[in-house]
Coordinates of N, CA and C in Angstrom, one line a residue:
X12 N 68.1 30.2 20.1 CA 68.8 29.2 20.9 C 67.8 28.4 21.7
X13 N 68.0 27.1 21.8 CA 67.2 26.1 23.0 C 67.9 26.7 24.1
X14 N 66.1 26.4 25.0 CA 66.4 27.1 26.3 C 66.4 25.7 27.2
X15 N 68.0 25.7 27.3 CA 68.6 24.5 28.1 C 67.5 24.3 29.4
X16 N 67.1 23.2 29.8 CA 66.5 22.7 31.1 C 67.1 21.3 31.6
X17 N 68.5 21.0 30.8 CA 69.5 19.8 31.7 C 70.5 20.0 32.0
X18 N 71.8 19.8 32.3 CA 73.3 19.7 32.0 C 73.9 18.7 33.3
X19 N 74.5 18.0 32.7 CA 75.2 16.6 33.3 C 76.6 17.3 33.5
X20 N 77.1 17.1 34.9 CA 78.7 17.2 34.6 C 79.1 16.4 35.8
X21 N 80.4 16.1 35.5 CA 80.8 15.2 36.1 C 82.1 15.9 36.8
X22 N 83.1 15.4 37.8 CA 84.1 15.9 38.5 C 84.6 14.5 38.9
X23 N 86.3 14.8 37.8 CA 86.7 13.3 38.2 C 88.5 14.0 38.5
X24 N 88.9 12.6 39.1 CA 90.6 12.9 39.4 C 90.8 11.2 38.8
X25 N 92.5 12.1 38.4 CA 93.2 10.5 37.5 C 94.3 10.4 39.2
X26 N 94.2 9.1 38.7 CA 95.5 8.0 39.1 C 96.7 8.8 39.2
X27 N 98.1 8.8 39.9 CA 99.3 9.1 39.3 C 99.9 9.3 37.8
X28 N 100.1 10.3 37.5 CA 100.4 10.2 36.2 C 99.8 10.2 34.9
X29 N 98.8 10.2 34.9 CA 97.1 9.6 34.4 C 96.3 10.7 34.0
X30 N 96.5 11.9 34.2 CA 96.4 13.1 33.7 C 95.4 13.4 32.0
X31 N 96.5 13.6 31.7 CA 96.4 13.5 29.9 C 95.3 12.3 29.4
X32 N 95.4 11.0 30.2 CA 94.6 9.9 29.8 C 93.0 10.2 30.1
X33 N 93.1 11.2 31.5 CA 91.8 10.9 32.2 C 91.2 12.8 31.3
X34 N 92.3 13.5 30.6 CA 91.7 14.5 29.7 C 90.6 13.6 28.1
X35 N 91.6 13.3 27.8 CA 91.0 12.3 26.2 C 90.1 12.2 26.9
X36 N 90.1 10.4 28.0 CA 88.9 9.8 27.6 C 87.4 10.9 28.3
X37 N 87.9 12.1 28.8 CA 86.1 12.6 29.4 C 85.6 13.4 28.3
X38 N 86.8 14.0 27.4 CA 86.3 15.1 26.2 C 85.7 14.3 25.3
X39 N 86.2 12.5 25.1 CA 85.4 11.6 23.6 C 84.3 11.6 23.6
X40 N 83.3 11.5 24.9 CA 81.5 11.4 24.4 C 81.3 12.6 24.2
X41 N 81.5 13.8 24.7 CA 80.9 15.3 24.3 C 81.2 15.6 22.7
X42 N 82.6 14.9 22.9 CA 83.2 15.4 20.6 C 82.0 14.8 20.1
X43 N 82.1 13.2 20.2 CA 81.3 12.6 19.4 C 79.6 12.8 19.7
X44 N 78.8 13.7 20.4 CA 77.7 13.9 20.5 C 77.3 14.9 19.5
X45 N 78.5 16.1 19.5 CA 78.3 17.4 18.6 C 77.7 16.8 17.3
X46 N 76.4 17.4 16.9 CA 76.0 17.1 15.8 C 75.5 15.9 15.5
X47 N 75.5 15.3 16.6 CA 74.5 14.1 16.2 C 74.0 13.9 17.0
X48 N 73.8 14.3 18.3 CA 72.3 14.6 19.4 C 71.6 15.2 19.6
X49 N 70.6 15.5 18.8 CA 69.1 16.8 19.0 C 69.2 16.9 20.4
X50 N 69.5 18.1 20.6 CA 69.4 18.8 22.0 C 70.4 19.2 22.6
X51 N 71.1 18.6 22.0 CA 72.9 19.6 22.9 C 73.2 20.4 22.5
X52 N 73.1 21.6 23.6 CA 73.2 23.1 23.3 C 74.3 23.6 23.6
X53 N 75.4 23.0 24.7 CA 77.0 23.5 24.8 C 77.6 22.3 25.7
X54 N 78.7 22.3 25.4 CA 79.6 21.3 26.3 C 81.1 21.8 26.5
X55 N 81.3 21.6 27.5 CA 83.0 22.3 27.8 C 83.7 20.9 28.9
X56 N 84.6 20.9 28.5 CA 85.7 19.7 29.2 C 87.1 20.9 29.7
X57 N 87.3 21.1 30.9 CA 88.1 21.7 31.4 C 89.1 20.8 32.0
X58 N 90.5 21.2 32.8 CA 91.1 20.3 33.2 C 91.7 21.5 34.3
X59 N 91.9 20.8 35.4 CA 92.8 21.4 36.4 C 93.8 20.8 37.1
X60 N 95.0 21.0 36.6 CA 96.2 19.9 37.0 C 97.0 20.7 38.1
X61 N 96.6 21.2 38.7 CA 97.5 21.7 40.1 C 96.4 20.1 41.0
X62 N 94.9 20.2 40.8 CA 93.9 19.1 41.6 C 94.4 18.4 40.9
X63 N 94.4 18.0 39.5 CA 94.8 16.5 39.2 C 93.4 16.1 38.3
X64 N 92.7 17.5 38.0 CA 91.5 16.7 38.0 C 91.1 17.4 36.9
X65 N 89.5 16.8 36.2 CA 88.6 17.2 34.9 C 87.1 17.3 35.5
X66 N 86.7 18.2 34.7 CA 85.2 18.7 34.5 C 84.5 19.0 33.4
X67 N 83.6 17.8 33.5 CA 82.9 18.0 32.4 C 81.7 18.8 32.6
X68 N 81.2 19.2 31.7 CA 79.5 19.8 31.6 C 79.1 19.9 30.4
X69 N 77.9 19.3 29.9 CA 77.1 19.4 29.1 C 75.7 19.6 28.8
X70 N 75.1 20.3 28.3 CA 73.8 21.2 28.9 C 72.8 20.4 27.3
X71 N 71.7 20.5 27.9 CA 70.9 19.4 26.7 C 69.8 20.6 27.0
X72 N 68.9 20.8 25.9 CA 67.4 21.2 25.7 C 66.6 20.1 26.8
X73 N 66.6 19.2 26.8 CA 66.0 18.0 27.9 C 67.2 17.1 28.0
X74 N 66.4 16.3 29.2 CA 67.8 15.5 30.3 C 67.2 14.2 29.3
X75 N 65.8 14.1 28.4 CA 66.7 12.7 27.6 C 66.9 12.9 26.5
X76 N 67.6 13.9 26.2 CA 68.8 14.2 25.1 C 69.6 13.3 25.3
X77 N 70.2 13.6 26.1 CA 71.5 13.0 26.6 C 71.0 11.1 26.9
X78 N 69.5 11.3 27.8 CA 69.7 9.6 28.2 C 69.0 8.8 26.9
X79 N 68.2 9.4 26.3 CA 68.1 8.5 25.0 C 69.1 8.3 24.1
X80 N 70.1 9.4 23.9 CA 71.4 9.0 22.9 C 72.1 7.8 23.7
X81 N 72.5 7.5 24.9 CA 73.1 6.8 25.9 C 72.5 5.6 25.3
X82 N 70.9 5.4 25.4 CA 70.6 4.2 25.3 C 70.8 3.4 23.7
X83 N 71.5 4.0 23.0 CA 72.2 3.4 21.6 C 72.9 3.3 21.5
X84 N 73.4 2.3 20.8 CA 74.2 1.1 20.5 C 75.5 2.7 20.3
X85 N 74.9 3.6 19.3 CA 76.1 4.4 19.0 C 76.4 5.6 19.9
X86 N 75.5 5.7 21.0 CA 75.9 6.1 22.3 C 76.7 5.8 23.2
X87 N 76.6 4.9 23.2 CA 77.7 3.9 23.8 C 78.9 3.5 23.7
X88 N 78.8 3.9 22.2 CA 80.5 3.7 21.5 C 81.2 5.2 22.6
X89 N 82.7 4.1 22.4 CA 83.6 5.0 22.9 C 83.2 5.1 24.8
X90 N 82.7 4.3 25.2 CA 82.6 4.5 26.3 C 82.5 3.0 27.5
X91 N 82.9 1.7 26.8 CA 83.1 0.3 27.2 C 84.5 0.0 26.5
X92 N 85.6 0.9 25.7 CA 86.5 0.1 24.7 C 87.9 0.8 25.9
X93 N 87.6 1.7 27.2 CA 88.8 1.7 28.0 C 88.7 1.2 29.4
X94 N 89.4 0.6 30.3 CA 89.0 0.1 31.7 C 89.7 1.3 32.2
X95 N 88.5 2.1 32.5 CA 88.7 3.3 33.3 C 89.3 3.1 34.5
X96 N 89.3 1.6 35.3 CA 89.3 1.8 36.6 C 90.9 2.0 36.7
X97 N 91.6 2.5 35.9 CA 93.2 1.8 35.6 C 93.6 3.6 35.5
X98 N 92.5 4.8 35.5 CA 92.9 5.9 35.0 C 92.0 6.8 36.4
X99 N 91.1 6.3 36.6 CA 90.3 6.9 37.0 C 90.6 6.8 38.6
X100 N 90.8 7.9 39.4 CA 91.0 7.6 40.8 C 89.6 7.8 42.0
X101 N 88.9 9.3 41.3 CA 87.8 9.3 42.1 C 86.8 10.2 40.6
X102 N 85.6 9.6 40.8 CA 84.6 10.5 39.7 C 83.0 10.5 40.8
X103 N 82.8 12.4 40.6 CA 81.4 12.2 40.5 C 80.9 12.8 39.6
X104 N 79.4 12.3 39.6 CA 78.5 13.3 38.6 C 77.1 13.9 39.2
X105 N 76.5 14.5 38.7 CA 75.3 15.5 39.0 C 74.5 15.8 37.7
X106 N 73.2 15.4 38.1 CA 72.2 15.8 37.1 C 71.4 16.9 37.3
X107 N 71.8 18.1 36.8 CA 71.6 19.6 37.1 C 70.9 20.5 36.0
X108 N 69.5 21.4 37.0 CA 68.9 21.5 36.2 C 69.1 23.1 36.4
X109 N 69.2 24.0 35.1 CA 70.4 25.5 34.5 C 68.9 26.1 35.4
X110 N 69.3 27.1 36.6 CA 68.5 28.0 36.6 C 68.8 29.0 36.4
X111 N 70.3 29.4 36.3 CA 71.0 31.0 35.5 C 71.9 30.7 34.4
X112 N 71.9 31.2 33.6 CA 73.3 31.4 32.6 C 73.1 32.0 31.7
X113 N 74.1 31.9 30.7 CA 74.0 32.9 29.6 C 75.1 31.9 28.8
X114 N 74.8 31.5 27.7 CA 75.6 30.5 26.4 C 76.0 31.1 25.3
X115 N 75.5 32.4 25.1 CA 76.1 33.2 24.0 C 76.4 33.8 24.5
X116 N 77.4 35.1 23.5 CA 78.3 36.2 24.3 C 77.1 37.2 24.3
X117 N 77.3 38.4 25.7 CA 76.6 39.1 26.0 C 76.8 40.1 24.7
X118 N 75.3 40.8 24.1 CA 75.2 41.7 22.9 C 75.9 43.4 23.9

């Protein structure tokens, strides 16, 4: 296994109602990265609807895994085709570098 040294995650809350919408659109860049970004080693999209809210994280071999796929035309897809501001109530993100974990199951 690559020994992760990035993972991006973000922490966002939907709008009223906006739930389910503000699930899709954070899980579409992680789906569509699987297998077509050298370097992404795990990604998880969680939701917690008592907050209202999603968390993303995704862990790269290097942090420009992630910003060099960004900077392409097909990185970018899926991420200008929804006006977030219509779903999206509050989002942050964090560029975080793994100093503990474990990605496979313990032997």
């Amino acid at each position: 296994m690559t020994e992760p040294t990035y993972t991006f995650v973000s922490v966002s809350t939907a709008k009223p109602g906006r739930l389910d919408e503000l699930v899709a659109l954070a899980r579409r860049p992680s789906e569509q990265m699987e297998g077509r970004v050298p370097g992404l080693v795990a990604r998880q999209v969680s939701v917690d609807r008592d907050r209202n809210a999603v968390v993303v994280w995704v862990t790269f071999a290097e942090r420009s895994d992630l910003y060099d796929s960004l900077a392409t035309e097909a990185g970018r897809e899926g991420h200008d085709d929804v006006y977030t501001d219509d779903i999206i109530e509050t989002f942050e993100m964090y560029d975080l570098t793994p100093v503990s974990g474990r990605l496979a199951p313990a032997a």
